[in-house]
Amino acid sequence: MAGALKGVRVLDLSRLLPGPYCTMMMADMGAEVVKVEDPQQGDYLRWIPPYIDGAGAMFLALNRNKKSVTLDLKDNRGREIFFELVKKFDVVVESFRPGVMSKLGVDYATAEKINPRIIYCSLAGYGQNGPYASFAGHDINFIGYSGALDLTGLKKGKPVPPGVQIGDIGGALNALIGIQAALIERAASGRGQSVDVALADAAFCMLPMAVSGIEAGAPPERRGEAHLTGGIPVYNTYETSDGKYICIGAIEPKFFNKFCALIGRPDLIPLHFAEGEKKDFLRMELENIFISKTRAEWLSLLESQDVCVGPVNNLEEALEDPQLVSRGLIVQVPLASGKTMRQVGIPFKLSRSSTEKPSPPPAIGADNEEIFAEAGVTLEEIRTLKEKGIIRK
């Protein structure tokens, strides 16, 4: 069975994390994704360490199953070639600051005139409008504005950046959703449209439960004090005797009651949602209990017992975790060097549509001749364009 996006063609002008992650998922589902890279340096992640056989590992992790061309969009002939490709493709994805594409003359308004069916997705830190639209930013800034960063950290401690890029990855997923929605709508209307994705929006949209509390008149959640941010003993992490950690999420009484029975402490059941000194007592008791055995010993006793207890895996352990492996979340991707690299797989499964067999991330400009031929560019002109620096030599 073919991939769900077989036949969809994508011109990917994005760089770094959000756009490439979105288009890699599209490529995994069968879309033909062509990276359109600057002739001088291409996607910056190609050159950022750490490296695997001279290639940036982060670039490799985000660009399997894609093709690559190089093209100077500041040049008139470069733009002409780009628009010839726009006529033949379904989707454009870009991640420049608002206004950059307009200055280059390759924005949605121009592309739509050339191909009214084009879907043009723009990912930016703060979106295409609003008072912050022109601001520079990284994920820490996006989650800072959204309120998410203020909720992350220990009680009475300072905000702590999380170990994942919330706005970046959330923005990639939102872009994927928006593009698919536009493709479905185009099937009915026959017309494309622009898709405006802000990474800061993505971070804020992960807070519906926190916002609902404010609207209900509850005290605003404070760092390390809310039920789901470390404020209660039964939804927390605890150190074990071997220096590792266990996490427990026994919010519902049925889970906590069974947990207390399994550890031989039914006397703790009345303290499930205790406050004040009793809550502090429960926390200290759980600390003392968990530190008495190794993580493996606790998992042997509790992991499969329907009490919401599990390990706090480090990344090396996660890459070997049997659940993630069985779900196909760890994929072996071949590299140009002949080696393979473990990468994060696509995070959903379709019952009939297949995912693509992984192919190596492309060398910069590897597909110039094949793709540019569709735009009417001859081999002789390609040589001329290389000499002029419009495409990479």
Coordinates of C-alpha atoms in Angstrom, one line a residue:
M1 CA 0.0 0.0 0.0
A2 CA 1.3 3.4 -0.9
G3 CA 1.9 6.2 1.6
A4 CA -1.0 8.5 2.5
L5 CA 0.7 11.5 0.8
K6 CA 1.9 9.7 -2.3
G7 CA 1.7 12.1 -5.2
V8 CA 1.9 15.3 -3.1
R9 CA 4.9 17.4 -4.1
V10 CA 6.6 19.8 -1.6
L11 CA 9.2 22.5 -2.1
D12 CA 10.8 22.9 1.3
L13 CA 12.7 26.2 1.8
S14 CA 12.8 25.8 5.5
R15 CA 15.9 25.4 7.7
L16 CA 16.8 24.2 11.2
L17 CA 14.2 22.3 13.1
P18 CA 10.4 23.1 12.7
G19 CA 10.0 23.1 8.9
P20 CA 12.3 20.2 8.2
Y21 CA 10.7 18.1 10.9
C22 CA 7.2 18.8 9.3
T23 CA 8.4 18.0 5.8
M24 CA 10.2 14.9 6.9
M25 CA 7.0 13.5 8.3
M26 CA 5.4 14.3 5.0
A27 CA 8.2 12.5 3.2
D28 CA 7.8 9.5 5.5
M29 CA 4.1 9.4 4.3
G30 CA 5.1 9.3 0.7
A31 CA 5.3 12.9 -0.3
E32 CA 8.1 14.0 -2.7
V33 CA 9.9 16.6 -0.7
V34 CA 12.6 18.8 -2.4
K35 CA 14.7 21.0 -0.2
V36 CA 15.5 24.3 -1.9
E37 CA 18.8 25.4 -0.3
D38 CA 21.0 28.5 -0.5
P39 CA 23.9 27.7 -2.9
Q40 CA 26.5 28.9 -0.4
Q41 CA 25.8 27.0 2.8
G42 CA 22.4 25.3 2.5
D43 CA 20.5 24.4 5.6
Y44 CA 22.6 25.6 8.5
L45 CA 22.2 22.3 10.4
R46 CA 24.5 20.6 7.8
W47 CA 27.4 22.4 9.4
I48 CA 26.5 22.4 13.1
P49 CA 28.3 19.8 15.3
P50 CA 28.2 17.0 16.4
Y51 CA 29.0 15.3 13.1
I52 CA 28.6 11.8 11.7
D53 CA 31.1 11.2 8.9
G54 CA 31.4 15.0 8.4
A55 CA 27.7 15.7 8.2
G56 CA 25.7 17.5 11.0
A57 CA 23.9 14.8 13.0
M58 CA 20.9 17.1 13.6
F59 CA 20.6 17.7 9.8
L60 CA 20.7 14.0 9.2
A61 CA 18.0 13.4 11.9
L62 CA 15.5 15.8 10.1
N63 CA 16.0 15.2 6.4
R64 CA 15.6 11.5 5.5
N65 CA 13.6 10.7 2.4
K66 CA 14.1 14.1 0.8
K67 CA 15.8 15.5 -2.3
S68 CA 17.9 18.6 -2.5
V69 CA 18.5 21.4 -5.0
T70 CA 20.4 24.7 -4.6
L71 CA 19.0 28.0 -5.9
D72 CA 19.7 31.7 -5.3
L73 CA 16.3 33.3 -4.9
K74 CA 17.9 36.7 -4.9
D75 CA 18.7 36.2 -8.6
N76 CA 16.1 36.8 -11.3
R77 CA 16.9 33.6 -13.1
G78 CA 16.8 31.8 -9.7
R79 CA 13.3 33.1 -9.1
E80 CA 12.2 32.2 -12.6
I81 CA 13.3 28.6 -12.0
F82 CA 11.6 28.5 -8.6
F83 CA 8.2 29.7 -10.1
E84 CA 8.5 27.1 -12.9
L85 CA 8.7 24.5 -10.1
V86 CA 5.8 26.1 -8.2
K87 CA 3.6 25.4 -11.3
K88 CA 4.3 21.7 -10.8
F89 CA 4.2 21.3 -7.0
D90 CA 1.5 21.3 -4.4
V91 CA 3.1 22.8 -1.3
V92 CA 5.7 25.3 -0.4
V93 CA 7.1 25.4 3.1
E94 CA 9.2 28.3 4.3
S95 CA 10.5 29.5 7.7
F96 CA 11.9 33.0 7.2
R97 CA 10.9 36.0 9.2
P98 CA 7.7 37.8 7.9
G99 CA 8.5 40.0 5.0
V100 CA 11.6 38.2 3.8
M101 CA 9.7 36.2 1.1
S102 CA 8.0 39.4 -0.1
K103 CA 11.3 41.2 -0.5
L104 CA 12.6 38.3 -2.5
G105 CA 9.4 38.3 -4.6
V106 CA 8.6 34.7 -3.9
D107 CA 5.8 35.2 -1.4
Y108 CA 2.4 33.5 -1.4
A109 CA 0.7 36.4 -3.2
T110 CA 3.1 36.0 -6.1
A111 CA 3.1 32.2 -6.0
E112 CA -0.7 32.1 -6.0
K113 CA -0.9 34.0 -9.3
I114 CA 1.4 31.4 -10.9
N115 CA -0.4 28.4 -9.4
P116 CA -3.8 29.1 -7.7
R117 CA -3.7 25.5 -6.3
I118 CA -0.5 26.1 -4.3
I119 CA -0.5 25.6 -0.5
Y120 CA 2.0 27.9 1.0
C121 CA 3.0 27.3 4.6
S122 CA 4.9 29.9 6.6
L123 CA 6.4 29.0 9.9
A124 CA 7.7 31.9 12.0
G125 CA 8.4 32.5 15.7
Y126 CA 5.4 34.8 16.2
G127 CA 3.5 34.3 13.0
Q128 CA 2.8 36.7 10.1
N129 CA 1.1 39.4 12.1
G130 CA 0.9 40.9 15.6
P131 CA 3.2 43.2 17.6
Y132 CA 6.0 40.6 17.9
A133 CA 5.9 39.4 14.3
S134 CA 9.3 40.9 13.4
F135 CA 11.0 39.8 16.7
A136 CA 13.9 37.3 16.7
G137 CA 13.4 34.3 18.9
H138 CA 14.2 30.8 19.9
D139 CA 12.1 28.2 21.7
I140 CA 12.9 29.6 25.1
N141 CA 11.5 32.9 24.0
F142 CA 8.3 31.3 22.6
I143 CA 7.6 29.3 25.7
G144 CA 8.5 32.4 27.8
Y145 CA 5.8 34.5 26.1
S146 CA 3.3 31.7 26.3
G147 CA 3.4 31.2 30.0
A148 CA 4.7 27.6 29.7
L149 CA 8.3 28.4 30.9
D150 CA 6.9 30.0 34.1
L151 CA 5.3 26.7 35.0
T152 CA 8.5 24.7 34.5
G153 CA 10.8 24.2 37.4
L154 CA 10.9 23.5 41.2
K155 CA 8.8 25.3 43.7
K156 CA 10.4 28.6 44.7
G157 CA 13.1 28.0 42.1
K158 CA 13.7 29.9 38.8
P159 CA 12.0 28.8 35.5
V160 CA 14.0 26.0 33.9
P161 CA 14.1 25.4 30.2
P162 CA 12.5 21.9 29.4
G163 CA 14.5 19.2 27.7
V164 CA 12.4 19.4 24.5
Q165 CA 11.7 22.2 22.1
I166 CA 8.0 22.8 22.8
G167 CA 7.3 25.6 20.3
D168 CA 9.5 24.2 17.6
I169 CA 8.1 20.6 17.6
G170 CA 4.6 21.8 18.3
G171 CA 4.9 24.2 15.4
A172 CA 6.1 21.5 13.1
L173 CA 3.0 19.4 14.1
N174 CA 0.7 22.3 13.6
A175 CA 2.2 23.0 10.2
L176 CA 1.6 19.3 9.3
I177 CA -2.0 19.6 10.4
G178 CA -2.6 22.9 8.6
I179 CA -1.1 21.6 5.3
Q180 CA -3.2 18.5 5.4
A181 CA -6.3 20.6 6.1
A182 CA -5.5 22.8 3.2
L183 CA -5.0 19.8 0.9
I184 CA -8.4 18.4 1.9
E185 CA -10.1 21.8 1.4
R186 CA -8.4 22.1 -2.0
A187 CA -9.9 18.8 -3.2
A188 CA -13.3 20.5 -2.7
S189 CA -12.6 24.0 -3.8
G190 CA -9.8 23.6 -6.4
R191 CA -7.8 26.4 -4.8
G192 CA -4.8 26.5 -2.5
Q193 CA -4.3 28.9 0.4
S194 CA -1.6 30.1 2.8
V195 CA -1.0 28.4 6.1
D196 CA 0.3 30.7 8.9
V197 CA 2.0 28.9 11.8
A198 CA 3.5 30.6 14.8
L199 CA 5.8 28.6 17.1
A200 CA 4.8 30.8 20.0
D201 CA 1.1 29.9 19.3
A202 CA 2.1 26.3 19.4
A203 CA 3.5 26.6 22.8
F204 CA 0.5 28.5 24.2
C205 CA -1.9 26.0 22.7
M206 CA -0.5 23.3 25.0
L207 CA -1.9 25.1 28.0
P208 CA -5.7 24.6 27.8
M209 CA -5.9 23.0 31.2
A210 CA -3.9 25.8 32.9
V211 CA -6.0 28.5 31.2
S212 CA -9.2 26.8 32.2
G213 CA -8.3 27.1 35.9
I214 CA -7.8 30.8 35.6
E215 CA -11.2 31.1 33.9
A216 CA -12.8 29.1 36.7
G217 CA -11.5 31.6 39.2
A218 CA -8.9 29.2 40.7
P219 CA -5.6 30.6 41.9
P220 CA -3.1 30.7 39.0
E221 CA -0.8 27.7 38.7
R222 CA 2.6 28.3 40.2
R223 CA 5.9 26.7 39.3
G224 CA 6.2 23.3 41.1
E225 CA 2.9 23.7 43.0
A226 CA 0.2 22.5 40.6
H227 CA -1.0 18.9 40.6
L228 CA 0.7 18.1 37.3
T229 CA 3.9 20.1 37.9
G230 CA 5.2 18.5 41.0
G231 CA 2.9 19.9 43.6
I232 CA 1.5 16.6 44.9
P233 CA 3.5 13.6 46.1
V234 CA 1.5 11.1 44.0
Y235 CA 2.5 12.8 40.7
N236 CA 6.2 13.1 41.0
T237 CA 9.6 11.6 40.6
Y238 CA 11.7 9.8 43.3
E239 CA 15.3 8.7 43.5
T240 CA 16.0 5.0 43.9
S241 CA 19.0 3.3 45.7
D242 CA 21.1 3.1 42.5
G243 CA 20.9 6.8 41.8
K244 CA 18.2 6.4 39.1
Y245 CA 14.6 7.7 39.2
I246 CA 11.1 6.4 39.2
C247 CA 8.0 8.4 38.2
I248 CA 4.6 7.9 39.7
G249 CA 1.3 9.3 38.4
A250 CA -1.2 7.7 40.7
I251 CA -3.8 10.5 40.7
E252 CA -6.9 8.3 40.6
P253 CA -7.7 6.6 43.9
K254 CA -7.8 3.2 42.3
F255 CA -4.2 3.5 41.3
F256 CA -2.9 4.9 44.6
N257 CA -4.9 2.4 46.7
K258 CA -3.4 -0.5 44.7
F259 CA 0.1 1.1 44.9
C260 CA -0.1 1.4 48.7
A261 CA -1.3 -2.2 48.9
L262 CA 1.6 -3.5 46.8
I263 CA 4.2 -1.7 48.9
G264 CA 2.7 -2.8 52.1
R265 CA 1.6 0.7 53.2
P266 CA -2.2 0.8 53.3
D267 CA -1.8 3.4 56.1
L268 CA -0.9 6.0 53.4
I269 CA -4.2 5.7 51.5
P270 CA -6.0 8.4 53.5
L271 CA -3.1 10.8 52.6
H272 CA -3.7 10.6 48.9
F273 CA -4.6 14.3 48.4
A274 CA -3.6 15.5 51.8
E275 CA -2.5 19.2 52.3
G276 CA -0.1 21.0 54.6
E277 CA 2.0 18.9 57.0
K278 CA 0.2 15.6 55.9
K279 CA 1.2 16.2 52.3
D280 CA 4.8 16.9 53.3
F281 CA 4.7 13.7 55.4
L282 CA 3.5 11.6 52.4
R283 CA 6.2 13.1 50.2
M284 CA 8.9 12.2 52.7
E285 CA 7.5 8.7 53.2
L286 CA 7.6 8.1 49.5
E287 CA 11.1 9.4 49.2
N288 CA 12.2 7.0 52.0
I289 CA 10.3 4.1 50.4
F290 CA 11.7 4.5 46.9
I291 CA 15.3 5.1 48.0
S292 CA 15.2 1.6 49.7
K293 CA 15.4 -0.4 46.5
T294 CA 16.9 -0.1 43.0
R295 CA 14.9 1.1 40.1
A296 CA 14.9 -2.4 38.6
E297 CA 13.5 -3.8 41.8
W298 CA 10.7 -1.3 41.9
L299 CA 9.8 -1.9 38.3
S300 CA 9.7 -5.6 38.8
L301 CA 7.2 -5.1 41.6
L302 CA 5.1 -2.2 40.1
E303 CA 5.6 -1.6 36.4
S304 CA 2.9 -4.0 35.1
Q305 CA 0.5 -3.7 38.1
D306 CA -1.7 -0.9 36.8
V307 CA -0.5 1.7 39.3
C308 CA 1.0 4.3 36.9
V309 CA 4.6 3.8 37.9
G310 CA 7.5 3.7 35.4
P311 CA 11.1 4.6 34.9
V312 CA 12.7 8.0 34.2
N313 CA 14.7 6.8 31.3
N314 CA 17.7 8.6 29.9
L315 CA 17.9 8.9 26.1
E316 CA 20.3 6.0 25.8
E317 CA 17.7 3.8 27.7
A318 CA 14.8 5.2 25.7
L319 CA 16.5 4.2 22.4
E320 CA 16.5 0.6 23.6
D321 CA 13.1 0.7 25.3
P322 CA 11.0 -2.3 24.0
Q323 CA 7.8 -0.3 23.8
L324 CA 9.3 2.4 21.6
V325 CA 11.1 -0.2 19.5
S326 CA 7.9 -2.3 19.0
R327 CA 6.0 0.8 18.0
G328 CA 8.5 1.6 15.2
L329 CA 9.6 4.8 16.9
I330 CA 13.3 3.9 16.4
V331 CA 14.1 3.7 12.7
Q332 CA 17.4 2.7 11.2
V333 CA 18.3 5.2 8.5
P334 CA 21.0 4.5 5.9
L335 CA 23.6 7.3 5.4
A336 CA 25.6 8.1 2.3
S337 CA 28.7 6.7 4.0
G338 CA 27.1 3.3 4.2
K339 CA 26.6 3.5 8.0
T340 CA 23.1 3.6 9.6
M341 CA 21.8 6.0 12.1
R342 CA 19.0 5.6 14.7
Q343 CA 16.4 8.3 14.3
V344 CA 12.9 9.2 15.7
G345 CA 10.2 7.6 13.6
I346 CA 6.8 9.0 12.6
P347 CA 4.6 9.3 15.7
F348 CA 1.3 7.8 14.3
K349 CA 0.2 4.7 12.5
L350 CA -2.2 4.4 9.6
S351 CA -3.9 1.0 9.2
R352 CA -3.7 0.8 5.4
S353 CA -1.2 3.4 4.3
S354 CA 2.5 2.5 4.5
T355 CA 5.5 4.7 5.5
E356 CA 8.4 5.0 3.2
K357 CA 11.5 2.8 3.5
P358 CA 14.1 5.3 4.9
S359 CA 16.5 6.7 2.3
P360 CA 19.6 8.8 3.2
P361 CA 19.4 12.5 3.8
P362 CA 20.5 14.2 0.5
A363 CA 23.8 15.8 -0.3
I364 CA 23.4 19.5 -0.9
G365 CA 22.2 20.1 -4.5
A366 CA 22.2 16.3 -5.2
D367 CA 19.1 16.5 -7.3
N368 CA 19.7 19.8 -9.3
E369 CA 19.7 18.1 -12.7
E370 CA 16.6 16.0 -12.1
I371 CA 14.4 18.7 -10.6
F372 CA 15.6 21.6 -12.7
A373 CA 14.9 19.6 -15.9
E374 CA 11.2 20.0 -15.0
A375 CA 11.7 23.8 -15.1
G376 CA 13.2 23.6 -18.6
V377 CA 16.8 24.0 -17.4
T378 CA 19.2 22.2 -19.7
L379 CA 22.5 20.7 -18.6
E380 CA 24.3 23.4 -20.4
E381 CA 22.4 26.1 -18.5
I382 CA 23.1 24.3 -15.2
R383 CA 26.8 24.6 -15.9
T384 CA 26.3 28.3 -16.6
L385 CA 24.3 28.7 -13.4
K386 CA 27.0 27.0 -11.4
E387 CA 29.6 29.4 -12.8
K388 CA 27.4 32.4 -11.8
G389 CA 26.8 31.0 -8.3
I390 CA 23.1 30.7 -8.8
I391 CA 23.3 27.0 -8.0
R392 CA 26.0 25.3 -6.1
K393 CA 29.1 24.1 -8.0

